[in-house]
Short mmCIF file of C-alpha atoms in Angstrom, two decimals:
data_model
loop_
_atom_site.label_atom_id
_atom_site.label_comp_id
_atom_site.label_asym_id
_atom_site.label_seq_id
_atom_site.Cartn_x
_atom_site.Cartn_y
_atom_site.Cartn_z
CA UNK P 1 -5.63 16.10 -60.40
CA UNK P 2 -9.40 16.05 -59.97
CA UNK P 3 -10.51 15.17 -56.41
CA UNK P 4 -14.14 13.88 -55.20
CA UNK P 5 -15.60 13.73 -51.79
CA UNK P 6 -16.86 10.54 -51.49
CA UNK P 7 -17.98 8.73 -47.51
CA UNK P 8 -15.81 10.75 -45.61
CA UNK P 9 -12.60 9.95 -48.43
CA UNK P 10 -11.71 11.21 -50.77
CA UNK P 11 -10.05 9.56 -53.76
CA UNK P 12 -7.40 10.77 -55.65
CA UNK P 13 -6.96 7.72 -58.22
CA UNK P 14 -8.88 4.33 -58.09
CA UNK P 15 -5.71 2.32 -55.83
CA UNK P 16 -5.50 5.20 -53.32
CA UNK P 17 -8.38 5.82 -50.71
CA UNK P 18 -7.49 8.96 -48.16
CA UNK P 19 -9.35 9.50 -44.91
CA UNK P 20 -10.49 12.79 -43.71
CA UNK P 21 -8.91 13.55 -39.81
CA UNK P 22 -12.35 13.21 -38.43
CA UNK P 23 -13.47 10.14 -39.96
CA UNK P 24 -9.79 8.74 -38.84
CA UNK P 25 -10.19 10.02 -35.19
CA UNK P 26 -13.53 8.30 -35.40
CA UNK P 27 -12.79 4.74 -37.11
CA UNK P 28 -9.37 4.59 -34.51
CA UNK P 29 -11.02 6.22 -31.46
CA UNK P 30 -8.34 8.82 -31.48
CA UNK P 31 -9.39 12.36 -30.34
CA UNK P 32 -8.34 14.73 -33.56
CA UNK P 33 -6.29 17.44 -30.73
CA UNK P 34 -4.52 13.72 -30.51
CA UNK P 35 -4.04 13.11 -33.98
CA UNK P 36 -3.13 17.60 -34.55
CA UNK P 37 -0.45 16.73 -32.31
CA UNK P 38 0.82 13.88 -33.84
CA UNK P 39 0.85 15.89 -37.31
CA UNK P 40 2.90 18.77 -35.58
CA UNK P 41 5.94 16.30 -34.21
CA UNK P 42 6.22 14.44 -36.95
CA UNK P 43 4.91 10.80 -35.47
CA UNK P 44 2.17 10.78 -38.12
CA UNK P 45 1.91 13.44 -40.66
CA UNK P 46 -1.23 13.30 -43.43
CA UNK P 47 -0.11 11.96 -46.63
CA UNK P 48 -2.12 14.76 -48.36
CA UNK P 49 -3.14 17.91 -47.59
CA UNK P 50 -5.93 20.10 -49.42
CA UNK P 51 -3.76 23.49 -50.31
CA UNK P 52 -7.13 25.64 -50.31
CA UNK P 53 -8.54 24.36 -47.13
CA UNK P 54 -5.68 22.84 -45.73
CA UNK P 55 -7.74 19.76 -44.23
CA UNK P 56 -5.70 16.78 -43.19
CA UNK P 57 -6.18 13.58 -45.02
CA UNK P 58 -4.70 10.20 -44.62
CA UNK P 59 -3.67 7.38 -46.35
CA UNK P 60 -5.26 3.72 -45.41
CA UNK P 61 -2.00 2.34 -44.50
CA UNK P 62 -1.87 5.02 -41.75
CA UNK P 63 -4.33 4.03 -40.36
CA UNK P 64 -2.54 0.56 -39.10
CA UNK P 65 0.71 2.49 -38.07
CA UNK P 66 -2.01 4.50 -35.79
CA UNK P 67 -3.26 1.50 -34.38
CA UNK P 68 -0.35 0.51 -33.57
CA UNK P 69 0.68 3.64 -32.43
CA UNK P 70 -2.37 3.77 -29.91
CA UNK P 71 -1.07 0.31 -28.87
CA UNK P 72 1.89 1.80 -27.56
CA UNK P 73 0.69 4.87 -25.78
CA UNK P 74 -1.96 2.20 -24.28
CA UNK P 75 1.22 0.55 -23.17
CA UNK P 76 2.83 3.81 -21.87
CA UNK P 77 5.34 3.74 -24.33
CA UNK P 78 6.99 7.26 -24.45
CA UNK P 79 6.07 8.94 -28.11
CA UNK P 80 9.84 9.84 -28.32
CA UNK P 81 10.07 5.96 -28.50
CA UNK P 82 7.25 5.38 -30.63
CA UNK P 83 8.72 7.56 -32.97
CA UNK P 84 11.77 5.87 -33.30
CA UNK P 85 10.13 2.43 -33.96
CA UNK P 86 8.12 3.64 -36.35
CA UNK P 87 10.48 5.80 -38.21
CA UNK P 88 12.83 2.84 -38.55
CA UNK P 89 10.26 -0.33 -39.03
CA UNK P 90 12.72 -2.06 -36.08
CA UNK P 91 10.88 -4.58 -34.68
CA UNK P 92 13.24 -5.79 -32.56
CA UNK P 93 13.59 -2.41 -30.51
CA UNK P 94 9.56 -2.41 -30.48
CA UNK P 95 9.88 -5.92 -28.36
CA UNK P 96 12.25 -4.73 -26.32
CA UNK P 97 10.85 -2.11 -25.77
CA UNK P 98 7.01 -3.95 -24.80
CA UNK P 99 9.07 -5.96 -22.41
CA UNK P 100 10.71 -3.37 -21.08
CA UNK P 101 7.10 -1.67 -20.23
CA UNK P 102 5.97 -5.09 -19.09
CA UNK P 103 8.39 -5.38 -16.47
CA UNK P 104 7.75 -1.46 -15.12
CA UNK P 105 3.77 -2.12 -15.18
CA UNK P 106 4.24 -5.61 -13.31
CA UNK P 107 6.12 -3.38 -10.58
CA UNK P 108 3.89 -0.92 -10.18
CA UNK P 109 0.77 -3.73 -9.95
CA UNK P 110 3.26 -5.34 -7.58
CA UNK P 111 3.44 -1.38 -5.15
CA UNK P 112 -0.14 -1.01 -5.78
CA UNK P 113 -1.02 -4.43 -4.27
CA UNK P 114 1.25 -3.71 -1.41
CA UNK P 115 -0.48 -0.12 -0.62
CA UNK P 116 -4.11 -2.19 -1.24
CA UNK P 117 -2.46 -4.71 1.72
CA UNK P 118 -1.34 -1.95 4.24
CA UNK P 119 -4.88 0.06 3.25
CA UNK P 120 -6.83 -3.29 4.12
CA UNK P 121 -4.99 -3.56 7.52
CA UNK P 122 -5.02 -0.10 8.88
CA UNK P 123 -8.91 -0.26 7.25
CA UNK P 124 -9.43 -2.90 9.48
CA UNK P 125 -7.71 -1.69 12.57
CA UNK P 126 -9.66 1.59 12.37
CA UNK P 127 -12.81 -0.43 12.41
CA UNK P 128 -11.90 -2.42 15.00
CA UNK P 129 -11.16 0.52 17.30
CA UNK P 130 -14.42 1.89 16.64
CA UNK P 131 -16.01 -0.82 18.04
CA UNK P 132 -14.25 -0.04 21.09
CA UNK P 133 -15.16 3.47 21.02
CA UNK P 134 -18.80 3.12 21.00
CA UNK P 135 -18.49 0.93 24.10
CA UNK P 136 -15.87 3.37 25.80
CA UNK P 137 -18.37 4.31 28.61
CA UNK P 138 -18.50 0.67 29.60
CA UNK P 139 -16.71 0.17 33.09
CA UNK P 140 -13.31 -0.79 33.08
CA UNK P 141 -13.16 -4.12 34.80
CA UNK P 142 -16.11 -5.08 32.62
CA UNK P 143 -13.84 -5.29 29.37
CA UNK P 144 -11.22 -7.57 30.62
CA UNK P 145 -11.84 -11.01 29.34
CA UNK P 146 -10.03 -14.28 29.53
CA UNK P 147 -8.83 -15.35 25.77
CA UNK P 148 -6.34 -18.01 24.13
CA UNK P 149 -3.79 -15.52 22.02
CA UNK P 150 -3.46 -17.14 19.08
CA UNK P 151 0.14 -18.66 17.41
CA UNK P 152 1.82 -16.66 14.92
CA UNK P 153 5.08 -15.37 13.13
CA UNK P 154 6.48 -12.10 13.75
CA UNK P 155 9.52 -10.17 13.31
CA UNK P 156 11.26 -8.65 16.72
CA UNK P 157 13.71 -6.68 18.34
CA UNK P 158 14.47 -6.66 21.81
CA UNK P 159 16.77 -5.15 24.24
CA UNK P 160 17.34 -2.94 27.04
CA UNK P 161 15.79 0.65 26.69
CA UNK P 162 17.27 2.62 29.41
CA UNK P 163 15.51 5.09 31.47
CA UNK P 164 12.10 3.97 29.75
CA UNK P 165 9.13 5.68 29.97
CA UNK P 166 5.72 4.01 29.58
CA UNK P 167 4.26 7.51 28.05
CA UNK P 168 6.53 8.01 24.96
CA UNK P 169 6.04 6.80 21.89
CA UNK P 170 8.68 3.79 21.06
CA UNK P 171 8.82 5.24 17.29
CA UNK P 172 12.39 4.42 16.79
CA UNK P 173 11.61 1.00 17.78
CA UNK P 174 8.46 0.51 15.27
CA UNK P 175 10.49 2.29 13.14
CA UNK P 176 13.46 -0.50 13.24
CA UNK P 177 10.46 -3.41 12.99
CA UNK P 178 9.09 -1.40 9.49
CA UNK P 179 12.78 -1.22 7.76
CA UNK P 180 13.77 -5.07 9.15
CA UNK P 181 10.22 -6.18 7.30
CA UNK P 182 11.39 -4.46 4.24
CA UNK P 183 14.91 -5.82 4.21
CA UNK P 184 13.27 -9.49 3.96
CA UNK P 185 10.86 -8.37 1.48
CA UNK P 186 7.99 -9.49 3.70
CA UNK P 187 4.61 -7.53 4.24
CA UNK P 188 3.49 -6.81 7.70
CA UNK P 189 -0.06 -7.84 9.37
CA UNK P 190 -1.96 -6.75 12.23
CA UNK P 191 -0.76 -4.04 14.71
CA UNK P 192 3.04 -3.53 16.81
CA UNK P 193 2.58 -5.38 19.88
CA UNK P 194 5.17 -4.23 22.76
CA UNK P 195 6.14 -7.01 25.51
CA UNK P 196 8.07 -5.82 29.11
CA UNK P 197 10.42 -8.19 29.71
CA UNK P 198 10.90 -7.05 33.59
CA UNK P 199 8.39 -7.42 36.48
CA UNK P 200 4.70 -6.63 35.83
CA UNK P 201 4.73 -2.52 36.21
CA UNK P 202 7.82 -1.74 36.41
CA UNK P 203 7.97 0.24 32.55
CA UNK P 204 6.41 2.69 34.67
CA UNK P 205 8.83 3.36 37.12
CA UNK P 206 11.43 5.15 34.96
CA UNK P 207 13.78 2.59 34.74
CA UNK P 208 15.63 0.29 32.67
CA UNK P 209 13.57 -1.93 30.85
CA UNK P 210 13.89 -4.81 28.78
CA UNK P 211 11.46 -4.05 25.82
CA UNK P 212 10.51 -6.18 22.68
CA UNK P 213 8.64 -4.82 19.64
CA UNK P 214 7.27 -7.05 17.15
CA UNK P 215 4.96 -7.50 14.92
CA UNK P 216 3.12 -10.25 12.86
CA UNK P 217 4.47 -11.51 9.32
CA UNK P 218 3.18 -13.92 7.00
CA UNK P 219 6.13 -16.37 7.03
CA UNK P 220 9.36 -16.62 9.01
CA UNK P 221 12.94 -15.77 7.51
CA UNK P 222 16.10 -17.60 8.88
CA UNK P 223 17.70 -14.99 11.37
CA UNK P 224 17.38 -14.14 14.98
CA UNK P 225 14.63 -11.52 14.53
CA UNK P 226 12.51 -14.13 13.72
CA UNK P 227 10.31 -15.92 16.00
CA UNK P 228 6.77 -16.80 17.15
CA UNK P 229 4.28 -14.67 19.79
CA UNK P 230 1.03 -15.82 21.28
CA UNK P 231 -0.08 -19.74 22.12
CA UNK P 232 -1.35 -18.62 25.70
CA UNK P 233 -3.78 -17.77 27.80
CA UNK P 234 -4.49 -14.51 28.33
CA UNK P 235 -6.60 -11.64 30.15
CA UNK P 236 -7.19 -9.04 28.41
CA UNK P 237 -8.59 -5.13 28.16
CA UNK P 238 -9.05 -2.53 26.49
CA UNK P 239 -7.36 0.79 26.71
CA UNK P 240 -8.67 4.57 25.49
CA UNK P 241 -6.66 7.07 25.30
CA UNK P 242 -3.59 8.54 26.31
CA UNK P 243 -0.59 6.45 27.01
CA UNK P 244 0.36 7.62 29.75
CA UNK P 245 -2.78 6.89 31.47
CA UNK P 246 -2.26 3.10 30.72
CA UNK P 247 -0.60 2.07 34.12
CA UNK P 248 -4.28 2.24 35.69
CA UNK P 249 -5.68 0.00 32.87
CA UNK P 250 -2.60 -3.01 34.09
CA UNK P 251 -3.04 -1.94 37.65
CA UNK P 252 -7.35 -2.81 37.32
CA UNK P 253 -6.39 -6.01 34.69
CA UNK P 254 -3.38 -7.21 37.75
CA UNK P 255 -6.14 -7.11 40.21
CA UNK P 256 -8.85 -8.70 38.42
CA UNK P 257 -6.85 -11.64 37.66
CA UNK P 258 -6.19 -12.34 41.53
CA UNK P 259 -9.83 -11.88 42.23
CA UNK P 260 -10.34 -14.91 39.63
CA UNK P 261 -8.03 -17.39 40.91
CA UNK P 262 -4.99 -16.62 38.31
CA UNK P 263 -1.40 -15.85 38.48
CA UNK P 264 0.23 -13.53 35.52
CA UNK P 265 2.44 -16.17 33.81
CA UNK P 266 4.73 -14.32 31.63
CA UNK P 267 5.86 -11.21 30.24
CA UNK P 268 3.04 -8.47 29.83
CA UNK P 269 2.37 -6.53 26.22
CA UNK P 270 0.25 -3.72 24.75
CA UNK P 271 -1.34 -4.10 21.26
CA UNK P 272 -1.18 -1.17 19.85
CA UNK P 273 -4.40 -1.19 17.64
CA UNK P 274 -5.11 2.14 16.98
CA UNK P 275 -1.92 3.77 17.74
CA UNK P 276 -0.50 7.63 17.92
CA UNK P 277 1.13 6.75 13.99
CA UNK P 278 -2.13 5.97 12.67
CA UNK P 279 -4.03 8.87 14.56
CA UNK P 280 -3.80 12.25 15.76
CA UNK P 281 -6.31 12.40 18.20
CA UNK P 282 -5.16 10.92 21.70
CA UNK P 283 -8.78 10.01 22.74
CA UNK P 284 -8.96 7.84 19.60
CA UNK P 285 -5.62 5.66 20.52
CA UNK P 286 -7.04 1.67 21.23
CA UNK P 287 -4.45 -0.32 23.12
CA UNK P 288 -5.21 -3.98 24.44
CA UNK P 289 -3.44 -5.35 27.33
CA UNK P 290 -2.20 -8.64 26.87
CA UNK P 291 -1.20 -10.86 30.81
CA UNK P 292 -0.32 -14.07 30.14
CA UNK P 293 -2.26 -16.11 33.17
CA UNK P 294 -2.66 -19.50 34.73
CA UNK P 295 -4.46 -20.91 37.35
CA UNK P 296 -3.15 -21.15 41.08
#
């Protein structure tokens, strides 16, 4: 058979029109070590094939199975799959299979909006902390500040902690708040706020103490670690650094609020804003002090 080069095709009769592997990489935007590999598993193999030169040519209707073929793989369908459909023209495996893919790329939007949430909050935790840190020279006393906590949902555990000590970490307990969020498919906001059910300083004293972790949620679920925090009025300040350093930060708060005419009015927590699980760095920890006050 007599065969002419003619715009990149080459034609071996007037019906048939065959397409040279560079002019097909280049009308389907597929890269030719693409369309090589394709030819060497068998997903699409050139109809014809010069026996001197052995270039690669195609026919026009491959073309379409290679768009739809690039559909797929744009899909993230597997080319052992692709194969399949295309080696048996089943259609309804191909839509099964596209909603399959569907429902795995609408989960992983749904993870990556989830790690885009928790990025957002520690993001704006971090900066918030910062802000504290460039001001960490100011005295003390001149950071406490009189504030209405505001009203919102969180998600708690309490109970007795025995032998507690102020300096270590409650991990187990933020721990327990993390996995209770995730059992009611809810996404947590804002930082792990502790609250010391007992007499104002006694967490420090070594002994038993009643201690509540929470932490804000978007929306309550029916059960009893459910419930609301805030809705006061509050001092407040700011503490630096190690943990263990904190009782001086409520000792300085306690007495300030005398010295203004108040009387601590409820159960005392720390907010722990930058906290030793987001940081490394003990200088860089940020924990506010939260007294619930009222006037004498």
């Amino acid at each position: 058979m007599y065969v002419t080069i003619v715009e990149g095709a080459i034609n071996l009769s007037e019906k048939n029109k065959y397409y040279s592997i560079g002019k097909v990489s280049s009308i389907c935007d597929v890269p030719i070590k693409t369309l090589r590999y394709y030819d060497q598993i068998g997903l699409l193999v050139p109809q014809y094939r010069k026996e001197d030169s052995h270039y690669r040519y195609y026919e026009h209707t491959q073309l379409l199975t290679l768009h739809i073929i690039r559909k797929l793989r744009l899909l993230g369908v597997s080319l052992k799959d692709i194969q399949r459909i295309i080696q048996n023209c089943d259609n309804a495996a191909m839509e099964q299979c596209v909603v399959s893919r569907m429902h795995e790329i609408s989960k992983h939007i749904q993870e990556l909006q989830d790690q885009l949430a928790i990025g957002e909050v520690l993001l704006q935790r971090l900066n918030t902390g910062n802000v504290f840190l460039q001001n960490k020279n100011q005295d003390s006393e001149s950071t406490i500040r009189i504030e209405k906590i505001p009203l919102y949902h969180v998600i708690s555990t309490r109970r007795i902690k025995l032998d507690y000590q102020n300096s270590d970490v409650s991990i187990d307990r933020w721990s327990e708040l993390i996995e209770l969020a995730k059992k009611y498919h809810l996404k947590t906001m804002g930082s792990i706020i502790l609250t010391y059910h007992n007499e104002p300083l006694e967490q420090f004293y070594n002994k038993d103490c009643d201690l509540e972790s929470c932490i804000q949620v978007p929306e309550p679920k029916d059960g009893p670690e459910f419930k609301q925090f805030g809705g006061f009025l509050a001092a407040t300040t700011i503490h630096i650094g190690k943990n263990e350093d904190i009782i001086q930060t409520h000792v300085k708060a306690i007495k300030w609020i005398k010295q203004q005419g108040y009387v601590i009015n409820g159960p005392i927590s720390e907010e722990y804003i930058v906290s030793p699980i987001d940081v490394s760095e003990v200088e860089n920890h940020i924990t506010k002090v939260i007294i619930p006050i009222k006037r004498v």
